[in-house]
mmCIF file of C-alpha atoms in Angstrom:
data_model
loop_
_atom_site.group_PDB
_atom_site.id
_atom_site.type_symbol
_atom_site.label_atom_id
_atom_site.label_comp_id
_atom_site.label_asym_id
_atom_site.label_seq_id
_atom_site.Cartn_x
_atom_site.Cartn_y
_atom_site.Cartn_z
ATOM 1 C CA UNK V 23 79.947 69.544 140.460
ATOM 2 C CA UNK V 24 77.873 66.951 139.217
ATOM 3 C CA UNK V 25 80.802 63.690 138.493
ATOM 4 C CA UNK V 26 78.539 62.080 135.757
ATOM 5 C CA UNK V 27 79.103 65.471 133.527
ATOM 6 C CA UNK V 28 80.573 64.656 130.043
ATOM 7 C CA UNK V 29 82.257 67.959 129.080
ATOM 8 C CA UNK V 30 81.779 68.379 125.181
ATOM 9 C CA UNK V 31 83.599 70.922 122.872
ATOM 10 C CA UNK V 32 81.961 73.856 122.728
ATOM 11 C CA UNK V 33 81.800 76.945 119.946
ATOM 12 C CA UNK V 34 81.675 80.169 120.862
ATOM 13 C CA UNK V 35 80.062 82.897 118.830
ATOM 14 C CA UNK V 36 82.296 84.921 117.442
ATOM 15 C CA UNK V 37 81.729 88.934 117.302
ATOM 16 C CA UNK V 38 81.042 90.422 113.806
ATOM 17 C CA UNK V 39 84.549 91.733 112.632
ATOM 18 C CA UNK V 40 85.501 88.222 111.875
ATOM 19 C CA UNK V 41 82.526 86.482 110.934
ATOM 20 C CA UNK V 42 80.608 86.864 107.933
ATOM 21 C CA UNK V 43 81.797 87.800 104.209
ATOM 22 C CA UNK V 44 84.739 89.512 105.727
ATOM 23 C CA UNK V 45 87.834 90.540 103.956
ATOM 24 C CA UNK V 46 91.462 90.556 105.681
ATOM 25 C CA UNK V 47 94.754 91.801 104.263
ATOM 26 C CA UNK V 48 97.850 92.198 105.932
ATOM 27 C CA UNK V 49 100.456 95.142 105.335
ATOM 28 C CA UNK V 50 104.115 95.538 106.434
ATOM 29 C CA UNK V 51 105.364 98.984 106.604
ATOM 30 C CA UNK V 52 108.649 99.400 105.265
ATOM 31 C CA UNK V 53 110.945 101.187 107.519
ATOM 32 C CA UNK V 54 113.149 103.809 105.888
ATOM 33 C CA UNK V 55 115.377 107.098 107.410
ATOM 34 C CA UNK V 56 112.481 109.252 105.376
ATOM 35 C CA UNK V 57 110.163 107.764 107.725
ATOM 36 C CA UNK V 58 112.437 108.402 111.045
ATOM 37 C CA UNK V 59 112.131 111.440 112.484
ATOM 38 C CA UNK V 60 115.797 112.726 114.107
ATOM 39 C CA UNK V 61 114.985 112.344 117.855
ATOM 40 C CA UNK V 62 114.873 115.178 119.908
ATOM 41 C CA UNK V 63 117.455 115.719 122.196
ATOM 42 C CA UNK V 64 116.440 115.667 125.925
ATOM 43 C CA UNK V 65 118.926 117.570 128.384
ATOM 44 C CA UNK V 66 119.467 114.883 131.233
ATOM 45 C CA UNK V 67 119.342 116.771 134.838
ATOM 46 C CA UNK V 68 121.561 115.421 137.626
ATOM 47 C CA UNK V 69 119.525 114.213 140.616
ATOM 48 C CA UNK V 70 120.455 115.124 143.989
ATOM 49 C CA UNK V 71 121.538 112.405 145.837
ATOM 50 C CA UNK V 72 119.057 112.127 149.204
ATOM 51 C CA UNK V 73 120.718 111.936 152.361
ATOM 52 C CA UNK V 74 121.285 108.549 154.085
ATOM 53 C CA UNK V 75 118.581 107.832 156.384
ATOM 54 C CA UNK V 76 118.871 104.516 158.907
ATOM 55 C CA UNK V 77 116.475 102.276 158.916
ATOM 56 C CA UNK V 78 115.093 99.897 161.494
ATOM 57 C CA UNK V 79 114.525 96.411 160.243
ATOM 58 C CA UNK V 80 111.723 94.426 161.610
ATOM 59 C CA UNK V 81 113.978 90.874 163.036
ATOM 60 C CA UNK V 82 110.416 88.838 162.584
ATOM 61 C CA UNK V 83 110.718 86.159 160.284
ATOM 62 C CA UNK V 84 109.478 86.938 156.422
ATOM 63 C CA UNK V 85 106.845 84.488 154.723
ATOM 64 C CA UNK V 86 106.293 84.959 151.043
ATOM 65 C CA UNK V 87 102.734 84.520 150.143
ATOM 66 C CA UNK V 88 103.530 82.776 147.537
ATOM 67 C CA UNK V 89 105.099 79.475 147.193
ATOM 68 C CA UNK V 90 108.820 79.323 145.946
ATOM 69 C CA UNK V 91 107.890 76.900 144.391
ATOM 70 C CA UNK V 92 104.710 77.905 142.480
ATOM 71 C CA UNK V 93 104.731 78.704 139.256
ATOM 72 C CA UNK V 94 102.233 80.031 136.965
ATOM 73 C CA UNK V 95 102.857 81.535 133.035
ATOM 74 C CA UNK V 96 101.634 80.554 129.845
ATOM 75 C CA UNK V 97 103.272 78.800 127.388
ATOM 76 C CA UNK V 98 104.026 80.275 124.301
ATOM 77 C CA UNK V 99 106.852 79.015 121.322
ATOM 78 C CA UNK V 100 109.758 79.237 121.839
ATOM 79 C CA UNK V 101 110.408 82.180 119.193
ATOM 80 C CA UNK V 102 110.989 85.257 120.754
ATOM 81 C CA UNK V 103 107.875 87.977 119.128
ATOM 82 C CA UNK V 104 108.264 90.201 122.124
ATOM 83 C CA UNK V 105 107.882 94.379 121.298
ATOM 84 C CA UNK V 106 111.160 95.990 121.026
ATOM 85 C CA UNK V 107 110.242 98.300 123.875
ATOM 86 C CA UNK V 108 113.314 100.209 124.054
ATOM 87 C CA UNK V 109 114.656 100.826 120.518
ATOM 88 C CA UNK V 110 113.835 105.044 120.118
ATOM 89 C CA UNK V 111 112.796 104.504 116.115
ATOM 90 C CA UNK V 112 110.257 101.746 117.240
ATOM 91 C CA UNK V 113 108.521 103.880 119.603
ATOM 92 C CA UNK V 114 108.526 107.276 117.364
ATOM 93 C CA UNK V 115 106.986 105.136 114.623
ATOM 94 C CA UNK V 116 104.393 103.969 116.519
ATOM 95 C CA UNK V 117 103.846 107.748 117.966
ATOM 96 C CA UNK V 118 103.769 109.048 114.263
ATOM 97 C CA UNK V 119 101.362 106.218 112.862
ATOM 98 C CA UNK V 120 99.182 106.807 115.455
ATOM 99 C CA UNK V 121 98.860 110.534 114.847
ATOM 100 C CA UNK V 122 98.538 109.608 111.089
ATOM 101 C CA UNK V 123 95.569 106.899 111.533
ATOM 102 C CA UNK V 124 93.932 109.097 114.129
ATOM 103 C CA UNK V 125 93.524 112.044 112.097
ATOM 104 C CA UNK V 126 92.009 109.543 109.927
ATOM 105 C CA UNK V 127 88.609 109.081 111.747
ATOM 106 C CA UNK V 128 90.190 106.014 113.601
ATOM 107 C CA UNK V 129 90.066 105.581 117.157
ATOM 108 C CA UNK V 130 92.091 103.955 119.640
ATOM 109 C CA UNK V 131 90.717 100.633 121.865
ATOM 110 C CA UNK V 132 90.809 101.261 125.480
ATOM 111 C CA UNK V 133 92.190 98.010 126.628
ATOM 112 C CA UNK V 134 94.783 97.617 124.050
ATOM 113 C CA UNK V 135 96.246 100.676 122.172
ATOM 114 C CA UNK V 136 97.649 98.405 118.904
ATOM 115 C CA UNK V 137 94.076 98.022 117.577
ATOM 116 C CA UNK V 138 91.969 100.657 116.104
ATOM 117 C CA UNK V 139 88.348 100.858 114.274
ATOM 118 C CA UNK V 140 86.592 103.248 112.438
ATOM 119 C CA UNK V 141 82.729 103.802 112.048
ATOM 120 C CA UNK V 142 81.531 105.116 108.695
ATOM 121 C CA UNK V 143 77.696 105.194 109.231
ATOM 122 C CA UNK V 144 76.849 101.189 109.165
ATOM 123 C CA UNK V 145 80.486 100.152 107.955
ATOM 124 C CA UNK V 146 83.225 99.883 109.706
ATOM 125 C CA UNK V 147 86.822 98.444 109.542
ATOM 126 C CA UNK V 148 89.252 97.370 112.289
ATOM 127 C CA UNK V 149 93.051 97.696 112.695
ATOM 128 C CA UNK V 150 95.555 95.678 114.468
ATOM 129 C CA UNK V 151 99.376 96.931 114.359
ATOM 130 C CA UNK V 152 102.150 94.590 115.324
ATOM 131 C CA UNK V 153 105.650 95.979 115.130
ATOM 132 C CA UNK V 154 105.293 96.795 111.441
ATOM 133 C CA UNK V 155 102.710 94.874 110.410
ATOM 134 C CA UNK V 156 98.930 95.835 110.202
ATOM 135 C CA UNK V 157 96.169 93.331 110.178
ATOM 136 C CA UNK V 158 93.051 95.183 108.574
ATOM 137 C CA UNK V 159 89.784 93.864 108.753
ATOM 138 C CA UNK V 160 85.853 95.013 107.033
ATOM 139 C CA UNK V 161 82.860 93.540 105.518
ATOM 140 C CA UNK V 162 83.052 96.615 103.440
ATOM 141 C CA UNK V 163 85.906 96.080 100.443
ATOM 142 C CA UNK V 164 85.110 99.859 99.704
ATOM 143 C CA UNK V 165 86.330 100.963 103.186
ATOM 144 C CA UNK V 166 89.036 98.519 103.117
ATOM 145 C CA UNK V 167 90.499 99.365 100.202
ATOM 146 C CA UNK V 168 89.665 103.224 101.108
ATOM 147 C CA UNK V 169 92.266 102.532 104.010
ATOM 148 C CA UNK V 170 95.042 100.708 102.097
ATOM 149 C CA UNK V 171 95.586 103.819 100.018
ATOM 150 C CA UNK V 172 95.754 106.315 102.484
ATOM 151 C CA UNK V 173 98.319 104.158 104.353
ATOM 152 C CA UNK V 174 100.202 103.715 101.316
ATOM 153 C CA UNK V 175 99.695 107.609 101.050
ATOM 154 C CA UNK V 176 101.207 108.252 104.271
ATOM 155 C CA UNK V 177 103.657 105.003 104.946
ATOM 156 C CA UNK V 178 105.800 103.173 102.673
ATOM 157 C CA UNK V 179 104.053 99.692 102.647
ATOM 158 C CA UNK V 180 104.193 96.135 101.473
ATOM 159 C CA UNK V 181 100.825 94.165 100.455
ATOM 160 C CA UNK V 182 100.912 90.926 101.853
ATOM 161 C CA UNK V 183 97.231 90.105 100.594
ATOM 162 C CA UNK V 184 94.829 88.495 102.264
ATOM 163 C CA UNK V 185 95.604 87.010 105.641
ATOM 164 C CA UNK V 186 96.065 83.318 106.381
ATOM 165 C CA UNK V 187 98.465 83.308 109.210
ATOM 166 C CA UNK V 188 98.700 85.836 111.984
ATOM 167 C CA UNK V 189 100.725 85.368 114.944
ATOM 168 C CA UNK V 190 101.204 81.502 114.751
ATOM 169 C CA UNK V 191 97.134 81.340 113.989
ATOM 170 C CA UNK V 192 96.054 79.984 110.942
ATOM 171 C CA UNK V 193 92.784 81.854 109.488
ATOM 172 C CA UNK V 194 90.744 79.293 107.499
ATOM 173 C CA UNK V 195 87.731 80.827 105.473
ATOM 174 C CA UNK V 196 84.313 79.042 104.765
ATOM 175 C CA UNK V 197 82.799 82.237 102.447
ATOM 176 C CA UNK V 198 80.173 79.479 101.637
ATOM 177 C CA UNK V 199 79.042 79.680 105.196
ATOM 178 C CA UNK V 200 80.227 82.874 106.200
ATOM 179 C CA UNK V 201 82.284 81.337 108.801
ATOM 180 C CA UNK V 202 86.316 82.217 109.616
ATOM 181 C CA UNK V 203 87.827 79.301 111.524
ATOM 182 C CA UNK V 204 91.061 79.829 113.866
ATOM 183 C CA UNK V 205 93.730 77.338 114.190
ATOM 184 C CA UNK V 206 96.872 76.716 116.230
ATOM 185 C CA UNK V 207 97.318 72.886 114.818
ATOM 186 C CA UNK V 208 101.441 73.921 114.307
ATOM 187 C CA UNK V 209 101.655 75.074 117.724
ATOM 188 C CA UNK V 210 99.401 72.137 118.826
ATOM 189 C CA UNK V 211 101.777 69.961 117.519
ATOM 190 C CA UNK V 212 104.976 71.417 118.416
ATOM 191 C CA UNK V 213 103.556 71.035 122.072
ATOM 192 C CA UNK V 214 102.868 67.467 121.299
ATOM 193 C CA UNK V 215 106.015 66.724 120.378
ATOM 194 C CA UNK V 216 107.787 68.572 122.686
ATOM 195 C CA UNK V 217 105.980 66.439 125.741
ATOM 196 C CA UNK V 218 106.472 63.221 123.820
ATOM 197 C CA UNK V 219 102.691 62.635 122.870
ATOM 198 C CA UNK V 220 103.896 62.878 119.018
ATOM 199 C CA UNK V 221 102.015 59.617 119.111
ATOM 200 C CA UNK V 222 98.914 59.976 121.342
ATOM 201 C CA UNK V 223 95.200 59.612 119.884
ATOM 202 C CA UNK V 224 93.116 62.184 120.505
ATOM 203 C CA UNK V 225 89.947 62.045 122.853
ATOM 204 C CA UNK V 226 86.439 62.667 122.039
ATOM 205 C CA UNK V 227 86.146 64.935 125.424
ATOM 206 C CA UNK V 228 88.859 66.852 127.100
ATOM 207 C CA UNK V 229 88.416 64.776 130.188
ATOM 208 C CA UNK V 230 87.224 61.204 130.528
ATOM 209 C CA UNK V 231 84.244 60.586 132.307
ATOM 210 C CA UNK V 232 84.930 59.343 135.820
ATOM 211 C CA UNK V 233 88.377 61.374 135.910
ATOM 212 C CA UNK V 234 88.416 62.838 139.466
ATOM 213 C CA UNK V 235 91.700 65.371 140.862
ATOM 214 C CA UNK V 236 92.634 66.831 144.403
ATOM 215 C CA UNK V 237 94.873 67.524 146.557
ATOM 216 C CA UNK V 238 95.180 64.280 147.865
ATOM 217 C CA UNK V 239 96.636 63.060 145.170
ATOM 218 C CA UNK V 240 99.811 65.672 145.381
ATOM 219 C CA UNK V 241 103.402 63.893 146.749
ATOM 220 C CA UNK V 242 103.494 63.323 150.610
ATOM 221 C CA UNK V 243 107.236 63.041 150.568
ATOM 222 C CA UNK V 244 110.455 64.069 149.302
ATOM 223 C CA UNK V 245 110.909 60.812 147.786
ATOM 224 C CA UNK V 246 107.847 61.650 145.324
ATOM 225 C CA UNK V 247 108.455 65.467 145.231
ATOM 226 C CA UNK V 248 111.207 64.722 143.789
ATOM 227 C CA UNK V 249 110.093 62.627 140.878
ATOM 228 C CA UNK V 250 107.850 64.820 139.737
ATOM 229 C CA UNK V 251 110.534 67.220 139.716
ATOM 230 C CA UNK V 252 111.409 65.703 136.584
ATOM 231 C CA UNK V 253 108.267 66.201 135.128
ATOM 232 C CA UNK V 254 107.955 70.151 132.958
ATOM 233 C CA UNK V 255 104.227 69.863 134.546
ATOM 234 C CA UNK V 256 104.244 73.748 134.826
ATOM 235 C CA UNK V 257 105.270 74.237 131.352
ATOM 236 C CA UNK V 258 102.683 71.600 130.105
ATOM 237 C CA UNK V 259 99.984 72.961 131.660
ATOM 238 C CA UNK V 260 101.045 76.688 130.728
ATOM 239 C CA UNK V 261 100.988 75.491 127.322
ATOM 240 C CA UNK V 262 97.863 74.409 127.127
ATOM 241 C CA UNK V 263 96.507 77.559 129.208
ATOM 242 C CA UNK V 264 97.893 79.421 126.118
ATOM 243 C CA UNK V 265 96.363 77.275 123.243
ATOM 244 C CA UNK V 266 92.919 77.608 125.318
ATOM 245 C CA UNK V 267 93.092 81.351 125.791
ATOM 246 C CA UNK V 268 93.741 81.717 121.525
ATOM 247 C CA UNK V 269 91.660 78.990 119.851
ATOM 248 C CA UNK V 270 90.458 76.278 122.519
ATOM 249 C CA UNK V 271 87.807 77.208 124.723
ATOM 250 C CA UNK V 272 86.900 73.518 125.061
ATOM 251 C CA UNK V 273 89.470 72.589 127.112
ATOM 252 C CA UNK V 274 89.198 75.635 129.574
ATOM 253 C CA UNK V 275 87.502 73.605 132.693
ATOM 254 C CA UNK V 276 90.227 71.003 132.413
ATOM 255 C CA UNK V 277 93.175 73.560 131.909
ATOM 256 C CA UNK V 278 91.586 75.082 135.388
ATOM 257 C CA UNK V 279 91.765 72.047 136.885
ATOM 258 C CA UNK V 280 94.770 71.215 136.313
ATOM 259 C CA UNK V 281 96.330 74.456 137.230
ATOM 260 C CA UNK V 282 95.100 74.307 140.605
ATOM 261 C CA UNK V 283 98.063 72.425 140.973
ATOM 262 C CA UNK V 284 101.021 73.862 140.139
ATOM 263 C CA UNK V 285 102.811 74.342 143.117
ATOM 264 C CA UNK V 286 102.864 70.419 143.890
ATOM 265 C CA UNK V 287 101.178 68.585 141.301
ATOM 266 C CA UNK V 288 101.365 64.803 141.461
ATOM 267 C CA UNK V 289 101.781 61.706 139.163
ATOM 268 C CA UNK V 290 97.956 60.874 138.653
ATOM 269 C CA UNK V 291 98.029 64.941 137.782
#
């Protein structure tokens, strides 16, 4: 709260599994019809229709608690890397790997079922699956390599080597300093572009010092709505909301700000 703040870029420690002499490598599994199981099939029973039952509908007018007009997401390329939820193979894959790695000594994370670790006394290695490609991670080559074979064992796979760029995030290494750096500068720039500030110079802080927002500053009128309706503020905003979330925690406060005003955002916005 206090307006002579100067907000700074910050760095946030980074847990273990990526700092440190770490060692990532990247594999692809190699789909084949060996691999496929034939799926199973699963007699579909007819439903009995219910019976018809009137209903009474309230004539009070309906307010949506949210504003048609508000719109929150964030921003990601414009590629589409979304799971193909619905194609049979994809999912009996991932039900067969995951029997595989788990009989392995691996376990499952609770908050997101694609990434597994393994504890072998005071080593350990983690495991990201996307799709068909695994992101393994260990300060113990041993254990890494350990892994690698049995999942060539078990999988048909493709070595990519060690990683450099995983999910649009480029992994930058500092072995010197035992330091792994993370950086969406393509996406950065694509965004850039994209909100023609190809051309802008950078800032030493994320907000300038005497830079004040509220709601006062949102249109009044059509007249004003309307120009700003011209404007892809949602989209800019979600956009940074998604670099912040991935590599820039510097510009968090701002990116909050900002997104307090969505639903009518103005020009000084």
């Amino acid at each position: 709260h206090d307006s002579d703040q100067v907000l700074v870029p910050i760095t946030i420690p980074v847990p273990t599994p990526v700092i440190g002499d770490n060692h990532g490598v990247i594999l692809d599994i190699v789909s084949t019809q060996d691999n496929i199981e034939v799926l199973p099939q699963i007699p579909i029973e007819q439903a009995q229709q219910p019976q018809e039952v009137p209903l009474r509908r309230s004539t009070r007018e309906r307010k949506s608690a949210i504003l048609d007009d508000y719109i929150v997401f964030l921003q990601e390329h414009k590629d589409d890397i979304s799971l193909t939820e619905d194609d049979p193979k994809i999912k009996l894959m991932y039900h067969k790997f995951h029997q595989v790695i788990i009989s392995y000594g691996f376990e499952a994370n609770i908050v997101n079922d694609c990434v597994y670790h393994k504890f072998s006394g005071s080593k350990y290695i983690f495991l990201v699956l996307y799709v068909d490609d695994i992101l393994l991670a260990s300060r113990d080559i041993g254990l890494l390599y350990e892994t690698k074979r049995f999942l060539t064992k078990n999988f048909e796979m493709k070595d990519l080597g060690e990683s450099s760029f995983v999910l649009g995030i480029k992994i930058l290494r500092d072995r010197s300093h035992g330091i792994i750096r993370l950086s969406q500068e393509n996406y950065i720039d694509k965004i850039l572009d994209k909100f023609g500030m190809k051309d802008s110079k950078p800032g030493d802080t994320p907000i300038a010092k005497g830079d004040k927002f509220s709601f006062k500053q949102c249109p009044n009128n059509d007249l004003e709505r309307n120009e700003m309706q011209k404007i892809p503020y949602a989209s800019a905003v979600g956009s940074l909301m998604y670099a912040q979330v991935c590599t820039r925690p510097d510009i968090a406060f701002i990116a909050g700000v900002l997104g307090r005003y969505l639903s009518n955002p103005g020009m000084q916005h």
